[in-house]
mmCIF file of N, CA and C in Angstrom:
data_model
loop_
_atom_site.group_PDB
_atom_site.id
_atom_site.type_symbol
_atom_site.label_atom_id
_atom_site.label_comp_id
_atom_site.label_asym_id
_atom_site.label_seq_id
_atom_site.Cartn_x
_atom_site.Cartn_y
_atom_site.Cartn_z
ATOM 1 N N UNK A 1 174.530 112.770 85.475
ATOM 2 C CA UNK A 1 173.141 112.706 85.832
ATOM 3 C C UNK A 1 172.522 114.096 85.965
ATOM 4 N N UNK A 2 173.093 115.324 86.704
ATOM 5 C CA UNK A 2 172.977 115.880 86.749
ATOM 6 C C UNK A 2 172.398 116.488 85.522
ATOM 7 N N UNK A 3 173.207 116.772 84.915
ATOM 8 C CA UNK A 3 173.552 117.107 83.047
ATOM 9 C C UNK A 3 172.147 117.199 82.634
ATOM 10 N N UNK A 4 171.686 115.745 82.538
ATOM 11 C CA UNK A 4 170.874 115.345 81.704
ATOM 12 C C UNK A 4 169.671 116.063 82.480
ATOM 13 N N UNK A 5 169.163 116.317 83.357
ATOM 14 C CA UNK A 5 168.231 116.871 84.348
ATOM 15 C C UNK A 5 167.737 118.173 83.877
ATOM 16 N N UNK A 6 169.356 118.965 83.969
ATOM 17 C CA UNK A 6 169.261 120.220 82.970
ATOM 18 C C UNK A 6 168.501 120.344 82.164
ATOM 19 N N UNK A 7 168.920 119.032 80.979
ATOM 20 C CA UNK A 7 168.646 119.055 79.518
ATOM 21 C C UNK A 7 167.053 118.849 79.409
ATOM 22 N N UNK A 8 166.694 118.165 80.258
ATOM 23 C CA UNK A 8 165.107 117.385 80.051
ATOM 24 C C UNK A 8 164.447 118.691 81.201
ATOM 25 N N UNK A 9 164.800 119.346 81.637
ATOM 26 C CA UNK A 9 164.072 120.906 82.336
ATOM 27 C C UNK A 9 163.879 122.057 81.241
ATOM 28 N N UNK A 10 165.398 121.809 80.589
ATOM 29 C CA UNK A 10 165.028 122.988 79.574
ATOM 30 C C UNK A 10 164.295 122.907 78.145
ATOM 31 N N UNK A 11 164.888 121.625 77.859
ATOM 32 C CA UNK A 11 163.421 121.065 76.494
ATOM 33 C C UNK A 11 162.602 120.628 76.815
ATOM 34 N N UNK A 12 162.206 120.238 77.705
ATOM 35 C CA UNK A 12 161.062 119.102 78.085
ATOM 36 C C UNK A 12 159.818 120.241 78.287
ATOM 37 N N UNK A 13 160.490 121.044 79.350
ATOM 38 C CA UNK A 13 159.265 121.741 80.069
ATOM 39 C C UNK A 13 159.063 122.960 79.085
ATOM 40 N N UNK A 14 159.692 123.287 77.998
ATOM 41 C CA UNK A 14 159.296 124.346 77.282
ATOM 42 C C UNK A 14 158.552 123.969 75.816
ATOM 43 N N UNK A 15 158.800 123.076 75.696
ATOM 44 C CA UNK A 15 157.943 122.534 74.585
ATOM 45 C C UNK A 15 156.359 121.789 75.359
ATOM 46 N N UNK A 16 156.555 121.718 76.900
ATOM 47 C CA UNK A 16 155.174 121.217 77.806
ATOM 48 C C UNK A 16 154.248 122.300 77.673
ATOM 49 N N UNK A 17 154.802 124.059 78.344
ATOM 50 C CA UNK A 17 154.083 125.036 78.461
ATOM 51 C C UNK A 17 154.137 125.548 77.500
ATOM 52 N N UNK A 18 154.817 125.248 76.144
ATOM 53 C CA UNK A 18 154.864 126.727 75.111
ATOM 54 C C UNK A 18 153.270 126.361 74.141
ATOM 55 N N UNK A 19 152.141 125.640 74.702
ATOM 56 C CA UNK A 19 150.811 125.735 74.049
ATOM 57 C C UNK A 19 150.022 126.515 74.738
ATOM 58 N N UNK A 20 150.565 126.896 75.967
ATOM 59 C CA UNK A 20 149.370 127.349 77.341
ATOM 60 C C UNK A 20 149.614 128.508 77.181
ATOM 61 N N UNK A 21 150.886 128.744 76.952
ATOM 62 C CA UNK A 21 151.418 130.528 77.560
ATOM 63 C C UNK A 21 150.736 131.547 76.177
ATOM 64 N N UNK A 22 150.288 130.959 75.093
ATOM 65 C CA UNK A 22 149.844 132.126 74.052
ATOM 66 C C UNK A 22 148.216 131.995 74.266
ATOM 67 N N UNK A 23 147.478 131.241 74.398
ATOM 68 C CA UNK A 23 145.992 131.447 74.773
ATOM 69 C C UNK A 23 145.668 132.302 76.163
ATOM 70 N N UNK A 24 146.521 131.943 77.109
ATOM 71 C CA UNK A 24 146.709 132.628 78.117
ATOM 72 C C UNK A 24 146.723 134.002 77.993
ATOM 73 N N UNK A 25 147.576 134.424 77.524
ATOM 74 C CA UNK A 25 148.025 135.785 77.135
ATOM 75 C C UNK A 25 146.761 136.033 76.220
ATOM 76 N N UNK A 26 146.017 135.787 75.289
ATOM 77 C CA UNK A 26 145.052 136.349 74.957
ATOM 78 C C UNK A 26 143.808 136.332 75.715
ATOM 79 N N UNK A 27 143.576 135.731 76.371
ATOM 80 C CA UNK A 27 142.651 135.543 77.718
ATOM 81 C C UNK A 27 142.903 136.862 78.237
ATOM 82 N N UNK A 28 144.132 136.794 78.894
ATOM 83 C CA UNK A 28 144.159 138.350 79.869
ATOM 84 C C UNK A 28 144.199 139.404 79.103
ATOM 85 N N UNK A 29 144.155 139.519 77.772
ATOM 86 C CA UNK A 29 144.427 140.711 76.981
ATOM 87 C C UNK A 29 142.790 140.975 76.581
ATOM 88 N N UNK A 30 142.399 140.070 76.139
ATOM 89 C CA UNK A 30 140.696 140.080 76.128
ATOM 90 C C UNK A 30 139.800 140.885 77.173
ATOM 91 N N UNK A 31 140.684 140.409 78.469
ATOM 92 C CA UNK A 31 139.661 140.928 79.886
ATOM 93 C C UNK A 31 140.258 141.825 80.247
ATOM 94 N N UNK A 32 141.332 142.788 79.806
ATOM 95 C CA UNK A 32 141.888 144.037 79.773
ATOM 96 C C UNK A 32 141.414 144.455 79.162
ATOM 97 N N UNK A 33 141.224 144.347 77.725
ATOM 98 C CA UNK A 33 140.624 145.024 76.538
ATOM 99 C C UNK A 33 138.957 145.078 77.021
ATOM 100 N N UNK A 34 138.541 144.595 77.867
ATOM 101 C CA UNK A 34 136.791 144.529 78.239
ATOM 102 C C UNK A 34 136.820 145.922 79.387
ATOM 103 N N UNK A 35 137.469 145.747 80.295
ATOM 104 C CA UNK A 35 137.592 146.344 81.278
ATOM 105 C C UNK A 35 138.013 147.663 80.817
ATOM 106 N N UNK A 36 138.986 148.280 79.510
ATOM 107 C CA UNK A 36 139.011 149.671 79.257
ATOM 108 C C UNK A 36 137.595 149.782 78.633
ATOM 109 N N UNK A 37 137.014 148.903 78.062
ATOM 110 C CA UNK A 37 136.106 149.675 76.930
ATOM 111 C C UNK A 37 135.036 150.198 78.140
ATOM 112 N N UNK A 38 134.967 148.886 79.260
ATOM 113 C CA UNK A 38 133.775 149.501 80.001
ATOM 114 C C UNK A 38 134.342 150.617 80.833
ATOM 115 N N UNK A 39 135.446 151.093 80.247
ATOM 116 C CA UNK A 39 136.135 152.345 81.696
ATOM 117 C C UNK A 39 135.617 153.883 80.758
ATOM 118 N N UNK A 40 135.565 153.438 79.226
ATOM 119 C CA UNK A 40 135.717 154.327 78.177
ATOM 120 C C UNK A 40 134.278 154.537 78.021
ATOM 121 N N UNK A 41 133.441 153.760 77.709
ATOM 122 C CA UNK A 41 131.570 153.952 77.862
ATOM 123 C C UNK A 41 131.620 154.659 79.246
ATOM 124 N N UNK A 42 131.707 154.442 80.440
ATOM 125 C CA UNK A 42 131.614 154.919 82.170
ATOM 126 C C UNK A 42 132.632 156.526 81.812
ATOM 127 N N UNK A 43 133.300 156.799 81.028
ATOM 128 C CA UNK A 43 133.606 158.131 80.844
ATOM 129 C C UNK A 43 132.756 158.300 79.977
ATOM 130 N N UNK A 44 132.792 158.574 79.021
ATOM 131 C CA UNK A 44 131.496 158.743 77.647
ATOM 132 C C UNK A 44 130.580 159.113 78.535
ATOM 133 N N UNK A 45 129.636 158.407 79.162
ATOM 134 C CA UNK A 45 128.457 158.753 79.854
ATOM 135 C C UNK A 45 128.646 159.758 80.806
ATOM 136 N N UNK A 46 129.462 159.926 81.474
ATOM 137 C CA UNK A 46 129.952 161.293 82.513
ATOM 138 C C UNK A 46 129.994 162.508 81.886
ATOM 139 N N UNK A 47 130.966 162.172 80.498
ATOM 140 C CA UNK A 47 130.877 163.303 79.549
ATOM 141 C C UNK A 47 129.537 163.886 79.545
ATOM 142 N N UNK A 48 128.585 163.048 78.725
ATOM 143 C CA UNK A 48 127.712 163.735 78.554
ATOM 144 C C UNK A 48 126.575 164.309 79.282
ATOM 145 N N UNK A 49 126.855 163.615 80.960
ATOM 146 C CA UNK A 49 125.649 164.083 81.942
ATOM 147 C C UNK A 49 126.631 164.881 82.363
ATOM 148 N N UNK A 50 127.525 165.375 82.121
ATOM 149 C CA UNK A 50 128.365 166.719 82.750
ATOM 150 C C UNK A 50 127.884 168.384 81.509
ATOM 151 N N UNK A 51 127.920 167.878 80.360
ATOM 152 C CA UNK A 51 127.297 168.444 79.551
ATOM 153 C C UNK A 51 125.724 168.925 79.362
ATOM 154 N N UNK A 52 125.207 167.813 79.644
ATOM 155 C CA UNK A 52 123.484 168.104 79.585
ATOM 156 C C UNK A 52 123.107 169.021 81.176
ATOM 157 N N UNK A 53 123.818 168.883 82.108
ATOM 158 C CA UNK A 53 124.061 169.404 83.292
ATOM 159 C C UNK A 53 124.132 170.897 82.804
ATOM 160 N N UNK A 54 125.397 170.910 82.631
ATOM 161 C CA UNK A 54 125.775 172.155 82.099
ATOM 162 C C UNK A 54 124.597 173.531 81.211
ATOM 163 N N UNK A 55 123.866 172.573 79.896
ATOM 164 C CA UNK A 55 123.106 172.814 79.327
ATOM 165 C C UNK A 55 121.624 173.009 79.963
ATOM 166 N N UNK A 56 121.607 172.444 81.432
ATOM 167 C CA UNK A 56 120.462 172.321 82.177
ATOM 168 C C UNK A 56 120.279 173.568 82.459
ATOM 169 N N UNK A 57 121.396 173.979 83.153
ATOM 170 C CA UNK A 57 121.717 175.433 84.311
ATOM 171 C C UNK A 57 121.470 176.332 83.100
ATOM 172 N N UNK A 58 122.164 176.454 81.774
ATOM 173 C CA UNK A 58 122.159 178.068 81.040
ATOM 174 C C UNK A 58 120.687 177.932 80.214
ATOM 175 N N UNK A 59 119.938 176.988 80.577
ATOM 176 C CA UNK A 59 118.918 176.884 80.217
ATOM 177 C C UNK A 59 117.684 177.526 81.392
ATOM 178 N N UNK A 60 118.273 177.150 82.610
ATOM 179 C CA UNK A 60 117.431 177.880 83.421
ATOM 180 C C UNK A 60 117.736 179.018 83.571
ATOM 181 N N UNK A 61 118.989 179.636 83.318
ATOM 182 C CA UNK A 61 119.818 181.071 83.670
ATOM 183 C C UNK A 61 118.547 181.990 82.205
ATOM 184 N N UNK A 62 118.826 181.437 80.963
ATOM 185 C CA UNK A 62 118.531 181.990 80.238
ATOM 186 C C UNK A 62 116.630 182.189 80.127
ATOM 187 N N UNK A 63 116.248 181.278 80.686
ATOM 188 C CA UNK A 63 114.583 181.526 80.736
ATOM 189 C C UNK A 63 114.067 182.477 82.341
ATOM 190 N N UNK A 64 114.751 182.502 83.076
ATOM 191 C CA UNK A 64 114.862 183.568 83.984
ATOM 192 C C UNK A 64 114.570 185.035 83.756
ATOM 193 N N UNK A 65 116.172 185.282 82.771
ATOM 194 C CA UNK A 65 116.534 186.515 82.283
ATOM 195 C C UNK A 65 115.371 186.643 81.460
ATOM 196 N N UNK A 66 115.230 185.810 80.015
ATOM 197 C CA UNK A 66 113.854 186.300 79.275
ATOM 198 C C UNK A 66 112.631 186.567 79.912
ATOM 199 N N UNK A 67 112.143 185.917 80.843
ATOM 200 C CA UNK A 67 111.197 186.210 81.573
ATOM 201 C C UNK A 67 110.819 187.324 82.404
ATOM 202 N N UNK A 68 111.871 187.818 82.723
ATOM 203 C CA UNK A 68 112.069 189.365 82.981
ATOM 204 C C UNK A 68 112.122 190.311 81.975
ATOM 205 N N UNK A 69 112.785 189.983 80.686
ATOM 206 C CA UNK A 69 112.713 190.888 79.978
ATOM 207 C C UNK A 69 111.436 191.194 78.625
ATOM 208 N N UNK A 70 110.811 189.662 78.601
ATOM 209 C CA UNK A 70 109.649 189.776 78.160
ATOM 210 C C UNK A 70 108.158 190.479 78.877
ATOM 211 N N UNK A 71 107.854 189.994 80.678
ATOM 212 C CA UNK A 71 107.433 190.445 81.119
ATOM 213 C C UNK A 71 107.793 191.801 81.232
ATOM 214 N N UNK A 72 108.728 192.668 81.016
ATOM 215 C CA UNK A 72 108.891 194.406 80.619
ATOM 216 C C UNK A 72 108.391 194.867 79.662
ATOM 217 N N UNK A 73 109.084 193.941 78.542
ATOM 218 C CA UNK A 73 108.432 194.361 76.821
ATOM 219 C C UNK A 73 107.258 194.647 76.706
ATOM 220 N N UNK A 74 106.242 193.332 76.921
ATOM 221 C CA UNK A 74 105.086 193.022 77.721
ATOM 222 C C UNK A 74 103.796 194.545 77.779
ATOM 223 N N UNK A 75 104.240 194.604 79.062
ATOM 224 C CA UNK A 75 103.884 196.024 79.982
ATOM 225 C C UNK A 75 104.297 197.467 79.334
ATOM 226 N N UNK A 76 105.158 197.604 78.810
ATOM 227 C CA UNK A 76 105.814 198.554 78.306
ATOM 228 C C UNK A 76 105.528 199.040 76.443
ATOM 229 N N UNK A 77 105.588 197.927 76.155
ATOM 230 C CA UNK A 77 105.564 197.938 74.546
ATOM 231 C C UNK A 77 103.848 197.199 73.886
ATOM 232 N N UNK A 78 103.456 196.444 74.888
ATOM 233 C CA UNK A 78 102.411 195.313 74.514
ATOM 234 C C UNK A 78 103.172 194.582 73.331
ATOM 235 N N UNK A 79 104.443 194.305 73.057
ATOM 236 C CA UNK A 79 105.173 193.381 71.955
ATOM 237 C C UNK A 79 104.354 191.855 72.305
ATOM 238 N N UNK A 80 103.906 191.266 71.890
ATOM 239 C CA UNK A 80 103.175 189.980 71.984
ATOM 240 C C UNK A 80 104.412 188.880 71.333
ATOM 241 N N UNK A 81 105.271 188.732 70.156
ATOM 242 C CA UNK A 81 106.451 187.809 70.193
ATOM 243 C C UNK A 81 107.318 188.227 69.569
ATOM 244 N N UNK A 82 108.575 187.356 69.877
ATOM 245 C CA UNK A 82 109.911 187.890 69.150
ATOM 246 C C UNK A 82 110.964 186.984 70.280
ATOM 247 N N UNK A 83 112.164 187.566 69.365
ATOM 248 C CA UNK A 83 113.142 186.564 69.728
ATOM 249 C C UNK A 83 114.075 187.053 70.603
ATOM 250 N N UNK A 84 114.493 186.851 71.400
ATOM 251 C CA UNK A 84 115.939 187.883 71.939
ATOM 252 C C UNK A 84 117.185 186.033 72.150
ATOM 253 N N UNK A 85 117.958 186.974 71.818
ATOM 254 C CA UNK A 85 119.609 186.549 71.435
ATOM 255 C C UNK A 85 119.821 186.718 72.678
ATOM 256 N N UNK A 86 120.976 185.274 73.416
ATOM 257 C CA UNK A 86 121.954 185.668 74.241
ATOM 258 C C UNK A 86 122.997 184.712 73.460
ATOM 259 N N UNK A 87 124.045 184.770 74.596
ATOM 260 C CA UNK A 87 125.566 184.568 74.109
ATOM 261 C C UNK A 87 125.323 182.764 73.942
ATOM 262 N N UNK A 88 124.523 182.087 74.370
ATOM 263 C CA UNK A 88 124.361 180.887 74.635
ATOM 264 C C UNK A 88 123.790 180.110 74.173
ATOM 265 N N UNK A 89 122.570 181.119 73.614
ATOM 266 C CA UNK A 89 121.265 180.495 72.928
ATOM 267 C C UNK A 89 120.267 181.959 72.790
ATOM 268 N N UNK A 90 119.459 181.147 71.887
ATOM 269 C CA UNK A 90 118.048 182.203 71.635
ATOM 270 C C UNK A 90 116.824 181.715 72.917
ATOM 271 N N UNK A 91 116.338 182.607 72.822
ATOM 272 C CA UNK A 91 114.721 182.460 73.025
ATOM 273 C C UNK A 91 113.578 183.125 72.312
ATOM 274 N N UNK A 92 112.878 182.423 71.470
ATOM 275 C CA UNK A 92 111.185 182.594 71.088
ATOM 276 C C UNK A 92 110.209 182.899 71.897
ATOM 277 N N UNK A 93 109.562 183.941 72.037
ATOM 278 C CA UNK A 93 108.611 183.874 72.896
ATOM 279 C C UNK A 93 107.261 184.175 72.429
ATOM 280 N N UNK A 94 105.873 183.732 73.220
ATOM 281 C CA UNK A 94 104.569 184.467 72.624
ATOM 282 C C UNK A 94 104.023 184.572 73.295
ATOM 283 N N UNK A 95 103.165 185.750 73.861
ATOM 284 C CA UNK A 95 102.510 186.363 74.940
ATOM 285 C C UNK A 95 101.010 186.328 74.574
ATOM 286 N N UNK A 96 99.641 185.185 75.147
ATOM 287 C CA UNK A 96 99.087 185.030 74.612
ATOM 288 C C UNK A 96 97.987 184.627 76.481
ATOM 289 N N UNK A 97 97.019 186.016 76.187
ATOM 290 C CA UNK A 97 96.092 185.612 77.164
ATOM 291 C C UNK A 97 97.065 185.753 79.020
ATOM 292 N N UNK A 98 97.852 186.772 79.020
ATOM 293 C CA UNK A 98 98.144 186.911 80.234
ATOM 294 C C UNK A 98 99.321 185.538 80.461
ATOM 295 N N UNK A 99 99.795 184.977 79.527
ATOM 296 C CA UNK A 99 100.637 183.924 79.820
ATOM 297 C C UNK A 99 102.063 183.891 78.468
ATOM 298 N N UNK A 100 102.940 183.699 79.021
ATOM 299 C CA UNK A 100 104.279 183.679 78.148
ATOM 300 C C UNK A 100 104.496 182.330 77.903
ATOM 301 N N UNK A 101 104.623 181.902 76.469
ATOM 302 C CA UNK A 101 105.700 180.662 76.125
ATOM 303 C C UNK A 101 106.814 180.857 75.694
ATOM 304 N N UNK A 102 107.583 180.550 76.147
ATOM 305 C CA UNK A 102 108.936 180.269 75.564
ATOM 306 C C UNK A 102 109.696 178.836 75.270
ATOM 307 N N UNK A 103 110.462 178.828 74.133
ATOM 308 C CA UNK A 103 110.900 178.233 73.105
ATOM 309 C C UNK A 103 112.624 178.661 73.403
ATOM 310 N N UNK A 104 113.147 177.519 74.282
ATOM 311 C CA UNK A 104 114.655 177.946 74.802
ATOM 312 C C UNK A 104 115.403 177.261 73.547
ATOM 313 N N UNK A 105 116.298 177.772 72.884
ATOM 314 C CA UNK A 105 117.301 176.771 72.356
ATOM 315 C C UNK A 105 118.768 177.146 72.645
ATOM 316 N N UNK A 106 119.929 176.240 72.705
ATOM 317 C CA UNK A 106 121.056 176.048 73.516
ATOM 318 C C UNK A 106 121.949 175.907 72.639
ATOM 319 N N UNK A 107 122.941 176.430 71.688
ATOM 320 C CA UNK A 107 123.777 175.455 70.947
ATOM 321 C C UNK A 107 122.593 175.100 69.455
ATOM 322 N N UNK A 108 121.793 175.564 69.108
ATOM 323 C CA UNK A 108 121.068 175.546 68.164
ATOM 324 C C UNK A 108 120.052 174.409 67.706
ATOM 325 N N UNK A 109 120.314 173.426 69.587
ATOM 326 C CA UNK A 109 119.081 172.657 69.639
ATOM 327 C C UNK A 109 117.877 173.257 70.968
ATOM 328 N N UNK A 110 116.634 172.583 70.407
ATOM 329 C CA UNK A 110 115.750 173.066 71.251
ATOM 330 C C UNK A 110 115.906 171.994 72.363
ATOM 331 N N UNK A 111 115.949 172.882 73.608
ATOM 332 C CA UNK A 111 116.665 172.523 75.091
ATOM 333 C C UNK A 111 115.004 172.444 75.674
ATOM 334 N N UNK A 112 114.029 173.683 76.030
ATOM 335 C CA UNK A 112 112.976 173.783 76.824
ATOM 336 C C UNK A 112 111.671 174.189 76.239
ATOM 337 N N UNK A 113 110.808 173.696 76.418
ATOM 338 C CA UNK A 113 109.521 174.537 76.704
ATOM 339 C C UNK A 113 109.240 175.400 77.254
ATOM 340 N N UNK A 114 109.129 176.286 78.108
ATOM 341 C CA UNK A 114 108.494 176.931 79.703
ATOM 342 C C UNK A 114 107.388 177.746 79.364
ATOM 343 N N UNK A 115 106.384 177.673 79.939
ATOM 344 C CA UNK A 115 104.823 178.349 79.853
ATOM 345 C C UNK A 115 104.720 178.311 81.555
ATOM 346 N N UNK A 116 104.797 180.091 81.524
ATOM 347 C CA UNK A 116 104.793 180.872 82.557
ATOM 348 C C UNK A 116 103.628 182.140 82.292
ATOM 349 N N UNK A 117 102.745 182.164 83.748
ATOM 350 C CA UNK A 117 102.372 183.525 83.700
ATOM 351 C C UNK A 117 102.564 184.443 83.811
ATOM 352 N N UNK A 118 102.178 186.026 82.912
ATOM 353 C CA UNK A 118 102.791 187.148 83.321
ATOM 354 C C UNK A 118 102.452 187.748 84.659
ATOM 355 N N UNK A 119 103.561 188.332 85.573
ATOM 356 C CA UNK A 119 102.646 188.722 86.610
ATOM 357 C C UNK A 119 101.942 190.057 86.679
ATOM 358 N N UNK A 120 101.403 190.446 87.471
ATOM 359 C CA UNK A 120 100.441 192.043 87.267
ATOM 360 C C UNK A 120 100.754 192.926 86.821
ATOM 361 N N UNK A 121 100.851 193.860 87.145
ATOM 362 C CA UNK A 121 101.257 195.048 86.605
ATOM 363 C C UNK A 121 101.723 196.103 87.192
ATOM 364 N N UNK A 122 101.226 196.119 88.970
ATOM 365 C CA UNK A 122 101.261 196.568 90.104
ATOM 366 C C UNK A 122 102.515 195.917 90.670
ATOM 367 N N UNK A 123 102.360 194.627 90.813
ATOM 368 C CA UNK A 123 103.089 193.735 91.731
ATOM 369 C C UNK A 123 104.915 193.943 90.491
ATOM 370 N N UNK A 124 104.959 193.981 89.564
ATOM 371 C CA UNK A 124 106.291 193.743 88.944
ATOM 372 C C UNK A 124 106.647 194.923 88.518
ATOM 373 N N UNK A 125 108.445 194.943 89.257
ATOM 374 C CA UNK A 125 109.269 196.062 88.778
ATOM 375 C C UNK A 125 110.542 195.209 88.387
ATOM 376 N N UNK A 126 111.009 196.211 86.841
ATOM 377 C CA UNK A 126 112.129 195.497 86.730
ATOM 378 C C UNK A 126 113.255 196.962 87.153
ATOM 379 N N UNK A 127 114.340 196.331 87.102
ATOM 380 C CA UNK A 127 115.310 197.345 88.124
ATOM 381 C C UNK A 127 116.589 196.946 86.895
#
């Protein structure tokens, strides 16, 4: 009696579950496979606001510096536009009516606008 108990546990019940156990398994492989992609987009996007971040700051570093060094040119030379090179990016500038535009680019895309006034002439020293 025993015996037979065996026999009808080990064929019975594996030919019962062997339809469940492969849909199953693609079920949880499906909602694994969902859960990296949304882990892989949620990095992707970090990437790139860690980057545009990045690109934010040498964008403000670099319209700073020009702004100082145009407001010199400026005063010094009356140069009205031109370009100055840094390690990071260019800047365009045009001095038009007591006011500077600049034309930031980063990596050889255009990053900023900035339209700033020059200040006096009295009031600014560059050092």
């Amino acid at each position: 009696m025993a015996r037979n108990t065996v026999q009808h546990f080990m064929v019975g019940d594996v030919n019962k579950w062997s339809g469940i156990i492969f849909p199953s398994v693609l079920v949880l492989l499906m909602i694994l496979s969902g859960l990296f992609y949304l882990e892989l987009n949620l990095h992707k996007k970090e990437q790139e606001l860690s980057i545009l971040t990045k690109r934010m700051y040498e964008g403000k570093v670099i319209a700073d510096m020009a702004y100082q060094k145009v407001a010199h040119l400026h005063q010094s030379s009356k140069k009205d536009e031109g370009v100055l090179q840094y390690n990071v990016g260019n800047v365009k500038y045009r001095v038009q009516d007591e006011e500077v535009r600049m034309s930031i680019y980063i990596d050889g895309y255009l990053m900023y606008d900035v339209k700033e006034k020059l200040p006096n002439k009295k009031s600014h020293s560059l050092k």
